[in-house]
Coordinates of C-alpha atoms and ligand atoms in Angstrom, one line a residue:
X826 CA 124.4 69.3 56.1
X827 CA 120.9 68.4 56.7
X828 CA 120.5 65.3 54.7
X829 CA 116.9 65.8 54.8
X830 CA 116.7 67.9 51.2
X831 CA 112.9 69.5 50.5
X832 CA 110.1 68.5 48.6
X833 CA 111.7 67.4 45.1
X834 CA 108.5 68.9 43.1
X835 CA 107.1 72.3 43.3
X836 CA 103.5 73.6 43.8
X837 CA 101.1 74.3 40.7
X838 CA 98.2 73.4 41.5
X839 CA 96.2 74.1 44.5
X840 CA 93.4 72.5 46.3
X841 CA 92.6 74.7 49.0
X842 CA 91.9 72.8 52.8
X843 CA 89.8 73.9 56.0
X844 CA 90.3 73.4 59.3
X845 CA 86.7 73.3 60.5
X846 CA 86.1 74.8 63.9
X847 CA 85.9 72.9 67.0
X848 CA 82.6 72.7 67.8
X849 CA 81.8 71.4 64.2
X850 CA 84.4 68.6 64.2
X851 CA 82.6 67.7 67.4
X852 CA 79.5 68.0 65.7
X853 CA 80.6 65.5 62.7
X854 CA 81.7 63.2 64.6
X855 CA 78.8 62.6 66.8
X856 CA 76.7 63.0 63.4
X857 CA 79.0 60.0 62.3
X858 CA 78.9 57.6 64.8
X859 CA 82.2 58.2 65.9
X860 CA 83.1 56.5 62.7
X861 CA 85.5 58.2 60.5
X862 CA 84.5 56.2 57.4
X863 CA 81.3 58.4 58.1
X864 CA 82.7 62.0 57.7
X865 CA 82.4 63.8 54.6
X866 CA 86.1 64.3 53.4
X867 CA 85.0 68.2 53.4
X868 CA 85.6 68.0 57.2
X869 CA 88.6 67.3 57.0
X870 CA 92.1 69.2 57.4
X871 CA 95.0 67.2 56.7
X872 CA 93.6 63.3 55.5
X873 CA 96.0 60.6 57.1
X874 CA 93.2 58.1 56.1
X875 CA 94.7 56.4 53.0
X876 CA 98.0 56.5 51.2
X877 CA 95.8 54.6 48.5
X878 CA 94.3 56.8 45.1
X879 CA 95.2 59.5 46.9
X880 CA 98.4 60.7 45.2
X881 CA 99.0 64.2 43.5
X882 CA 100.2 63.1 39.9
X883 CA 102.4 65.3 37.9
X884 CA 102.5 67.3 35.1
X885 CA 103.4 64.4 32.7
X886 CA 100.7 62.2 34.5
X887 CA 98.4 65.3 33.9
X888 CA 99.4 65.8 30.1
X889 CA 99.2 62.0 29.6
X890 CA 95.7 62.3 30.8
X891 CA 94.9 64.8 27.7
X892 CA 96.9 62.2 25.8
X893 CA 93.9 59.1 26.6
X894 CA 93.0 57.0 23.5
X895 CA 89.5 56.1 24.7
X896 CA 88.9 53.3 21.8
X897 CA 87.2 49.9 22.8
X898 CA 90.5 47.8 22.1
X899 CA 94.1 48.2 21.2
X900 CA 94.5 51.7 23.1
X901 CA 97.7 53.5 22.4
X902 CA 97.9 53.9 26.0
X903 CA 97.5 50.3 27.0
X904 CA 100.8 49.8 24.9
X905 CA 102.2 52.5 26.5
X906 CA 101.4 50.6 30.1
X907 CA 102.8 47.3 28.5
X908 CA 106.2 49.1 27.6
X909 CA 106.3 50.4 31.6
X910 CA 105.2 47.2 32.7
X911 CA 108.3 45.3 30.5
X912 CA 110.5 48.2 31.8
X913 CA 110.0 48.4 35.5
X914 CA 108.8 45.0 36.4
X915 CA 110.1 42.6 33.3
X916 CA 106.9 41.2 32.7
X917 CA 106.1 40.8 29.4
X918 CA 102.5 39.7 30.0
X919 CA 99.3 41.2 32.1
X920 CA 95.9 42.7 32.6
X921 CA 95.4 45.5 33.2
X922 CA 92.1 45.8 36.4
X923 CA 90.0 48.3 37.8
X924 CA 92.1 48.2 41.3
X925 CA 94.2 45.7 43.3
X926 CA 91.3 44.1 44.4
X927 CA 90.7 43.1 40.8
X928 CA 93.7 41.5 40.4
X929 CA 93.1 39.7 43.7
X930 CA 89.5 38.4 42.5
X931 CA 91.5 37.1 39.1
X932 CA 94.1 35.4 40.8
X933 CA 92.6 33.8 43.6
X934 CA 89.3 32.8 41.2
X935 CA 91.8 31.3 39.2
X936 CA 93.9 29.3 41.2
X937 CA 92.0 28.5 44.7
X938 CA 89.8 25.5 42.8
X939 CA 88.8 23.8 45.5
X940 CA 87.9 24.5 49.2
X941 CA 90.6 24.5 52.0
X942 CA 93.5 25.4 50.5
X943 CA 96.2 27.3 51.8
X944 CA 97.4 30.3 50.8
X945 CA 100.3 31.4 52.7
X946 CA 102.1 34.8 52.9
X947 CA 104.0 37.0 55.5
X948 CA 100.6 38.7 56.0
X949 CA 97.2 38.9 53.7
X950 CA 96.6 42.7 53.1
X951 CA 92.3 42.6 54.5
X952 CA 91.2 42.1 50.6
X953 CA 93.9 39.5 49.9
X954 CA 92.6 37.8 52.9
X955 CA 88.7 38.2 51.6
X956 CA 89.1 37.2 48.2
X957 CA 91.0 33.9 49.1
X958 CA 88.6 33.3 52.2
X959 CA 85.6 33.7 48.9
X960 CA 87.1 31.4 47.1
X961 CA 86.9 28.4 50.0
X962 CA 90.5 28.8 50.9
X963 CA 92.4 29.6 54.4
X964 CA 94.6 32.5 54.3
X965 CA 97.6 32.0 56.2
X966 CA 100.1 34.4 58.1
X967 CA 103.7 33.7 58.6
X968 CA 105.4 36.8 59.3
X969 CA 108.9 36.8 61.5
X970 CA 108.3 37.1 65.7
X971 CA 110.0 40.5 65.3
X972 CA 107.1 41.9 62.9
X973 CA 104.3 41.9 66.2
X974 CA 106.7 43.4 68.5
X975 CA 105.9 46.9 68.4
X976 CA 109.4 48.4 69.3
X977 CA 111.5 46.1 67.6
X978 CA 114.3 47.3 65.4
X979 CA 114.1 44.6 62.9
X980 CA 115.4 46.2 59.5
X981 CA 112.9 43.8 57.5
X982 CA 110.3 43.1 59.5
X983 CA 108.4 42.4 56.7
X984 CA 110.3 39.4 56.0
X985 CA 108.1 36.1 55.8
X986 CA 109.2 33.3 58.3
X987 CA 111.0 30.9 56.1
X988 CA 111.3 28.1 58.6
X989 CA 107.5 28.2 59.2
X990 CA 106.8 28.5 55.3
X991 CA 108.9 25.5 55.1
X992 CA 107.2 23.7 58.0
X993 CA 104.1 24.1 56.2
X994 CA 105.0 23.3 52.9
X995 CA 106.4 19.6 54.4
X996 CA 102.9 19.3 56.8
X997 CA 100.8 19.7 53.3
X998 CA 99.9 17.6 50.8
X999 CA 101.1 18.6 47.3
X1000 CA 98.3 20.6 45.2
X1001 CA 96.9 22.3 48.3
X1002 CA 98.9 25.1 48.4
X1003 CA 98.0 26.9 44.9
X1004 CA 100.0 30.1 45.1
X1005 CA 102.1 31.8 48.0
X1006 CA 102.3 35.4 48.0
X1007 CA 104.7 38.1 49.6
X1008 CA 102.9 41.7 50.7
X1009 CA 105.9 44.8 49.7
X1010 CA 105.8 46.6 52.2
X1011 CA 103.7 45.1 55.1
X1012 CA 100.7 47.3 55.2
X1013 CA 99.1 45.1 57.9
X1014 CA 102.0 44.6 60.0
X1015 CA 103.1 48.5 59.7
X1016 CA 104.2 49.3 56.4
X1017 CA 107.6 47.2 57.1
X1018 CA 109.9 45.9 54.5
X1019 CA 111.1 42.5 53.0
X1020 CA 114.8 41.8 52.3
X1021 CA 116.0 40.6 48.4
X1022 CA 117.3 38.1 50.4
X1023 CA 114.0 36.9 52.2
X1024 CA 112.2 37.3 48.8
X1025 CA 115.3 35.1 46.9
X1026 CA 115.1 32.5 49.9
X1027 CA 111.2 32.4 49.3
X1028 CA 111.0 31.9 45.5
X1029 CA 113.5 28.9 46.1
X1030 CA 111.3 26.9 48.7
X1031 CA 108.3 27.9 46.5
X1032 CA 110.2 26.7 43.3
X1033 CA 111.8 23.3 45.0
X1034 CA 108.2 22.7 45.7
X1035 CA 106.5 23.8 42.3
X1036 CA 104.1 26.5 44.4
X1037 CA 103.8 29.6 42.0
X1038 CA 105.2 32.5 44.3
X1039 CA 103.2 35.8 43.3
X1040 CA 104.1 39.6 45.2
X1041 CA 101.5 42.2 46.4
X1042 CA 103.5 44.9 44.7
X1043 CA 101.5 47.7 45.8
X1044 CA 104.3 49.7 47.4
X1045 CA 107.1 47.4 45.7
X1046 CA 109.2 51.0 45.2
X1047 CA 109.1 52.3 48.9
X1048 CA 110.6 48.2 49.6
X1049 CA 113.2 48.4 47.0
X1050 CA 114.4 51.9 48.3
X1051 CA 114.4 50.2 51.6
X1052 CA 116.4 47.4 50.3
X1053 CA 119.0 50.1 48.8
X1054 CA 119.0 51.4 52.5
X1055 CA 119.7 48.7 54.7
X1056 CA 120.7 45.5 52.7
X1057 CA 123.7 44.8 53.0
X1058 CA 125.2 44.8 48.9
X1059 CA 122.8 46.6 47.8
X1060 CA 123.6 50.6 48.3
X1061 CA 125.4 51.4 45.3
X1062 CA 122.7 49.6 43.1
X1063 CA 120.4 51.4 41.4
X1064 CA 116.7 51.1 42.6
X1065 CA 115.1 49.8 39.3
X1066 CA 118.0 47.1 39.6
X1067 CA 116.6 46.4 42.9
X1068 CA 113.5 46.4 42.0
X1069 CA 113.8 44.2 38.9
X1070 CA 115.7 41.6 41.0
X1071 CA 112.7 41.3 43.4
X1072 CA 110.3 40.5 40.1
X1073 CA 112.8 38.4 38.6
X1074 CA 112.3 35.7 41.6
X1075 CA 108.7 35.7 41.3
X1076 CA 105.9 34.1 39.1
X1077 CA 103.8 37.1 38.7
X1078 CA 102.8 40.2 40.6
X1079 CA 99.0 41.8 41.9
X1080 CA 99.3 45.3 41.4
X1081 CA 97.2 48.3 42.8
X1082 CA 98.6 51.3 40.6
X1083 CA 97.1 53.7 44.0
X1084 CA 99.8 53.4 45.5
X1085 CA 103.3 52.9 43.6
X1086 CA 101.5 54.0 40.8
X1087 CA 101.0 57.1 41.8
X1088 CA 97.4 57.1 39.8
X1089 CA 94.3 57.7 41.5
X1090 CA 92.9 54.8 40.2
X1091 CA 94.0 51.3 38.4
X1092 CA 96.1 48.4 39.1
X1093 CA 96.6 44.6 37.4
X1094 CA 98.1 41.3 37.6
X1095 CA 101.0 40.0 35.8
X1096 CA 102.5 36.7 35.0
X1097 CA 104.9 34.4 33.7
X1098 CA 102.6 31.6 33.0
X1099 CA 100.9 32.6 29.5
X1100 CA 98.4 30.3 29.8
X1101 CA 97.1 31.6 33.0
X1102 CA 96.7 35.0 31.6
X1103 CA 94.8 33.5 28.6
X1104 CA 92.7 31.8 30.9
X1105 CA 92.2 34.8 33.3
X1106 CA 91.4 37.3 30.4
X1107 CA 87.9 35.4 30.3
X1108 CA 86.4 36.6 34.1
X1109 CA 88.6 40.0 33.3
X1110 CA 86.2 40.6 30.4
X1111 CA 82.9 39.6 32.3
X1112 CA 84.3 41.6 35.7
X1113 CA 86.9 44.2 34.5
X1114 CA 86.6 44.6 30.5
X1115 CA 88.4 44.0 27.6
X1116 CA 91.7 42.9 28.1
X1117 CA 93.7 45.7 26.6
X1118 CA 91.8 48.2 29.0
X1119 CA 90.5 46.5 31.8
X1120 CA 88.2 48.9 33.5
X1121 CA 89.9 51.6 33.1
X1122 CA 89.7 55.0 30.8
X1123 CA 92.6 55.1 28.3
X1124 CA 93.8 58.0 30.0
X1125 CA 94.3 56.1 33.0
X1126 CA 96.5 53.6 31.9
X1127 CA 98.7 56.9 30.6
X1128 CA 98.8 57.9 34.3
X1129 CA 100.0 54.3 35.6
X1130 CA 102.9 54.2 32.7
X1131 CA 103.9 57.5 33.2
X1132 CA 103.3 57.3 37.5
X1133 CA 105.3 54.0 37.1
X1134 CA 108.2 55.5 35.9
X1135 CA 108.3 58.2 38.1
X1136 CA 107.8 56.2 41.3
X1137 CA 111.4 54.6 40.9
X1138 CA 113.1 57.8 40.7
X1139 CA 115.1 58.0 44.0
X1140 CA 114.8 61.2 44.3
X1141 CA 111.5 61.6 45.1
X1142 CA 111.9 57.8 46.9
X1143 CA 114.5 59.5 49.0
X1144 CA 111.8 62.4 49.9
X1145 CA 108.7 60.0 50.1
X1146 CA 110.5 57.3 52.3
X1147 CA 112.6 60.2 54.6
X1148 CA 109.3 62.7 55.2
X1149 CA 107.8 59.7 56.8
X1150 CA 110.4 58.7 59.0
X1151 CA 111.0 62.2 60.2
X1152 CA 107.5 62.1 60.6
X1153 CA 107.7 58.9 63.1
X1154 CA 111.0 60.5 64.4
X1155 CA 109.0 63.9 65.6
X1156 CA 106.4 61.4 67.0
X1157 CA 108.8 59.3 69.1
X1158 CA 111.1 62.7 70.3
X1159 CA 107.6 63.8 71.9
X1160 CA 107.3 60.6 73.7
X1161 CA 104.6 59.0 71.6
X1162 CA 104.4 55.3 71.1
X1163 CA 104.4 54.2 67.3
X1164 CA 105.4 50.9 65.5
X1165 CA 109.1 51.1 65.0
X1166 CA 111.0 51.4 62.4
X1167 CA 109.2 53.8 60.5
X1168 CA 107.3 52.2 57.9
X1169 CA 107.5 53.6 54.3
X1170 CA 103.9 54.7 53.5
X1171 CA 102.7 55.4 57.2
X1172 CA 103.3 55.6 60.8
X1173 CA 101.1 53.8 63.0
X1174 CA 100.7 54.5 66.5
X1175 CA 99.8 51.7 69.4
X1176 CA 97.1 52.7 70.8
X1177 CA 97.0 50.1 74.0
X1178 CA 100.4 51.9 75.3
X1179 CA 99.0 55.4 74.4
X1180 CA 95.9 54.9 75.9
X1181 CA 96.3 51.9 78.9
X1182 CA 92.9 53.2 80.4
X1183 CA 91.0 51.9 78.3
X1184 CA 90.7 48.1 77.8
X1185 CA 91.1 46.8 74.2
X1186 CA 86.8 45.7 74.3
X1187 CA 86.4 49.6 74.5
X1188 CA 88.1 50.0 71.1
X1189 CA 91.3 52.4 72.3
X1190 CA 92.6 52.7 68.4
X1191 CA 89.0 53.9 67.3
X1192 CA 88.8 56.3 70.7
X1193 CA 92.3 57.6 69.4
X1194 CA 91.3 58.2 65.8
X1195 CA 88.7 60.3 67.0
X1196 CA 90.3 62.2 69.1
X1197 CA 92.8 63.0 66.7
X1198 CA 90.2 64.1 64.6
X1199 CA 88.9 65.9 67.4
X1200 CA 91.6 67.6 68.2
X1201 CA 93.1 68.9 64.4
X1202 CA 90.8 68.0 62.1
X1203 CA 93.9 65.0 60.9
X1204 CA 91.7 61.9 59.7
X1205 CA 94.0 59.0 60.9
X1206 CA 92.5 55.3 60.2
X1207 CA 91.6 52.5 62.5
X1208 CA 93.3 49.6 62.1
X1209 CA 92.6 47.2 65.3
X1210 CA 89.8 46.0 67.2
X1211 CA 86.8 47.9 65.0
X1212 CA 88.6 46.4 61.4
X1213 CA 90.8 43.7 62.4
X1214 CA 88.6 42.1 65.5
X1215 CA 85.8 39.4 65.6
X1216 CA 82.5 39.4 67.2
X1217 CA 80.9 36.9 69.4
X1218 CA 77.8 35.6 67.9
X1219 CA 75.8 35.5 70.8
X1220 CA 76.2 38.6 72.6
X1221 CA 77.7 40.9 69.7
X1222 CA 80.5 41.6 72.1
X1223 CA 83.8 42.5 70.3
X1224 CA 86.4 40.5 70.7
X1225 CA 89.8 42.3 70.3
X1226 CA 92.3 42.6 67.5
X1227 CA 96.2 41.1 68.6
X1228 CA 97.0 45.3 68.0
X1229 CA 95.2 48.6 68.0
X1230 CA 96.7 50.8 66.3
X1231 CA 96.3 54.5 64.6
X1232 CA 97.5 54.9 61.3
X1233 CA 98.6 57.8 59.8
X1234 CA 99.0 57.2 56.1
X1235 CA 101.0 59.7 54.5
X1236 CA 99.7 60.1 50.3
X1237 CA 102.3 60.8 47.9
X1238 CA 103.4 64.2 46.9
X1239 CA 100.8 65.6 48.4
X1240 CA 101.0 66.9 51.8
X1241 CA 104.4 69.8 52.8
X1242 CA 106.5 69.1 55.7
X1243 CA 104.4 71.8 57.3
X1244 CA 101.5 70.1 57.4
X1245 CA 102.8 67.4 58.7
X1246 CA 105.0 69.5 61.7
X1247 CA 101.3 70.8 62.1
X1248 CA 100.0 67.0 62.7
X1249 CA 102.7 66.4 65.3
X1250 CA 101.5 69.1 67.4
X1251 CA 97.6 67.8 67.2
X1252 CA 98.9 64.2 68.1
X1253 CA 101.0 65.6 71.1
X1254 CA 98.6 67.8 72.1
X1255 CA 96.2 64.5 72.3
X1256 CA 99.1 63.1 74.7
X1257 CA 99.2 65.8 77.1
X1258 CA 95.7 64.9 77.8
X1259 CA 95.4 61.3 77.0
X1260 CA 94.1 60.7 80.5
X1261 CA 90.7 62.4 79.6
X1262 CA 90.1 60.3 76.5
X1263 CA 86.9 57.9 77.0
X1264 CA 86.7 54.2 75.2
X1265 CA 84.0 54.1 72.7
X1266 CA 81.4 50.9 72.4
X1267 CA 79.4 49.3 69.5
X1268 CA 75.6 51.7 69.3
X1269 CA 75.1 49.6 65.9
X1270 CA 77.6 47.0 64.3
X1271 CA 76.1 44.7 61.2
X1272 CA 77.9 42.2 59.0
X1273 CA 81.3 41.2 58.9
X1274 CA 82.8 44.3 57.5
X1275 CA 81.3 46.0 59.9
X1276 CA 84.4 48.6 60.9
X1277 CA 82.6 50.4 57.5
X1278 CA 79.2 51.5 58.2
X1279 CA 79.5 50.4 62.9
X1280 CA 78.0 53.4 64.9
X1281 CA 79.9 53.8 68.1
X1282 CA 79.0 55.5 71.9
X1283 CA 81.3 57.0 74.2
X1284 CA 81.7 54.8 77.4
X1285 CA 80.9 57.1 80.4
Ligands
F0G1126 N1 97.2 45.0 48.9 C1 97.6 45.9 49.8 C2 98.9 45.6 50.5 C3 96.9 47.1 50.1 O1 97.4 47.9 50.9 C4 95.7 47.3 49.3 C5 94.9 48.5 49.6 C6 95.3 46.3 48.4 C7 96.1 45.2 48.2 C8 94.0 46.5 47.6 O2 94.2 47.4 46.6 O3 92.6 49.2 47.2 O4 93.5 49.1 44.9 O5 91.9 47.4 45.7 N2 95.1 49.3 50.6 C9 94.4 50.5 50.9 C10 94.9 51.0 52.2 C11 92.9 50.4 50.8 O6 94.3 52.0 52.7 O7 95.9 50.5 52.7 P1 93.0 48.3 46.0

């Protein structure tokens, strides 16, 4: 039997999608800079950009929505969200924010007091990393060798490095390290899992050392299912055991409800430490809003309980998880190079060994993006020299990222197995003429986010 069953939902809504013609993808993108943050999402056929608010919610999600108790405080629905919250996670306390980067502000406003302190985690998602670098602290990385080896096999290679968290923890004087944090899944190292057992071995060190340990539980469902996979002990336990055993060695949790949410919108933060909510509810109600709805519409809080629930149904986390690796598996039978394992929510594709022509100062992920845009009309994101590189400040020159790489988000419930069979065949057809591709350079760059707004050239 083909253990790959179909899509567990069935189609009853429609959005209908275009495949522009050649010459007016060609069009857009030199319109655009060669920037894919600059094409209208109307030019687009299948959009790989984002896993993130970009889910198709369900009926229930939908009829919750009609369901939204839009008064100032005390929603129905923000209890609602509380009861979920309790359920999935066991957190009896939170606030509900506009996003994850909410949550992040919160946090890191709260804790980093003073500057230079070190925030460590197996890797800062780029917001993480922003609002702790805002604050006057140092974001640190510690993620296992195995997690910047592109073809290794590692089943977690999410995990954090717990000798080197260790090492750290001894080399720094007590009070500078305010919170450490754990990213599930490893967006910025390819979508990768942590083990319970890297999680467990983390909250100890963090406890022996009185460091509140805090997840980034954006995609904390695709890591438990992962868990279920390929942790040894845990296959016959039930996901939401899994998944409450991760949250039960932890302090507190940021939360961006666009992803394992399976909203279009929302997030918060959670903890165990009541008078840190208390004191966090005061910026939440100058940034976010009151605290019982947080920037959010009643009806969107609905959505997150309801999209809570569902996203721990293995089921569908047995579809959602599987389409992707069969996804990465097409990929690799056609000879492409992508990060391996699969990752849960994307695959990503190195760039450097798909494209060896080009040096990394001519931006080979960005070149790739575009051509795969080119090609299909699939809007893949950058996620290398153009977002993660610097600049010298005396010539603008960029200086490259340790990977380029192409990432091909897939968003949940959303997009058939045929359309993704039909992104395979745009990405190989790229391959067969990889040779031709040219490496783009900066026409206009500004700022440190620059990968947003930059203008790019072909290099001749
Ligand atoms: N943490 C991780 C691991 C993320 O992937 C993201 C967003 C955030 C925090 C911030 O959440 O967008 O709700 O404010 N990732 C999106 C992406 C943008 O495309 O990977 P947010």
């Amino acid at each position: 039997m083909n253990p790959m069953l179909p899509e567990p939902w069935r189609v009853k809504v429609v959005e209908p999608i275009r495949l522009p013609p050649a010459d007016e993808r060609d069009r857009w993108l030199r319109e655009g800079g060669f920037n894919l943050f600059r094409i209208p999402s109307e030019a687009v056929f299948i959009d790989l950009f984002t896993d993130s608010g970009t889910s198709a919610m369900s009926d229930s999600q939908w009829a919750g929505m009609m369901m939204g108790d839009e008064s100032y405080a005390g929603s129905r629905n923000y209890f609602h969200l509380a009861d979920a919250v309790r359920e999935v996670f066991g957190f009896t306390r939170f606030l509900p924010v506009h996003q994850g980067r909410g949550a992040e502000h919160l946090l890191f406003a709260g804790l980093v007091t003073s500057p230079g302190m070190i925030v460590p985690s197996n890797m800062h998602f780029d917001t993480t990393r922003a609002h702790v670098v805002t604050q006057g602290g140092v974001a640190v990385d510690l993620p296992i060798p195995e997690a910047l080896v592109a073809g290794s096999q590692h089943p977690f290679k999410g995990n954090i490095d717990l000798a080197r968290l260790t090492r750290l923890f001894e080399e720094t004087p007590a009070g500078r390290i305010p919170v450490a944090m754990l990213t599930l899944t490893n967006n910025a190292g390819g979508g990768q899992p942590v083990s319970l057992e890297n999680i467990r071995a983390m909250s100890a060190l963090c406890k022996a050392r009185g460091v509140p340990f805090y997840v980034d539980a954006c995609r904390f469902a695709e890591n438990a299912w992962f868990i279920k996979q390929r942790e040894p002990g845990q296959g016959a336990r039930s996901v939401r055991d899994i998944a409450r055993d991760i949250f039960d060695a932890t302090d507190g949790c940021t939360m961006s409800a666009k992803k394992d949410g399976l909203a279009n919108i929302g997030g918060f933060i959670a903890s165990r430490d009541p008078s840190l909510v208390d004191r966090l509810a005061q910026p939440l109600l100058l940034y976010e809003g009151f605290p019982t709805y947080g920037g959010l519409a009643g009806r969107d809080l609905e959505a997150i309980a309801r999209g809570l629930r569902e996203v721990v149904d293995e089921e569908y986390l047995r579809f959602r998880v599987g389409q992707v690796e069969a996804f990465g598996n097409a990929l690799l039978e056609r000879g492409i190079p992508i990060v391996r394992p699969p990752g849960g929510h994307a695959i990503y594709i190195d760039a450097r060994a798909f494209l060896p022509h080009i040096p990394a100062v001519s931006f080979p992920a960005q070149a790739l993006a575009c051509a795969i845009y080119r090609e299909g009309g699939v809007r893949p994101s950058e996620v290398g020299t153009s977002m993660h590189g610097a600049f010298d400040p005396e010539t603008n020159e960029p200086i490259p990222a340790p990977l380029d790489l192409v990432r091909l988000a897939v968003p949940r419930r959303v997009y058939t197995q045929a359309h993704l069979d039909y992104v395979v065949r745009v990405v190989a057809a790229v391959w067969e003429r990889r040779h031709d591709i040219k490496g783009l350079r900066w026409v206009h760059a500004e700022g440190a986010l620059r990968h947003f707004t930059a203008r790019f050239g072909e290099v001749d």
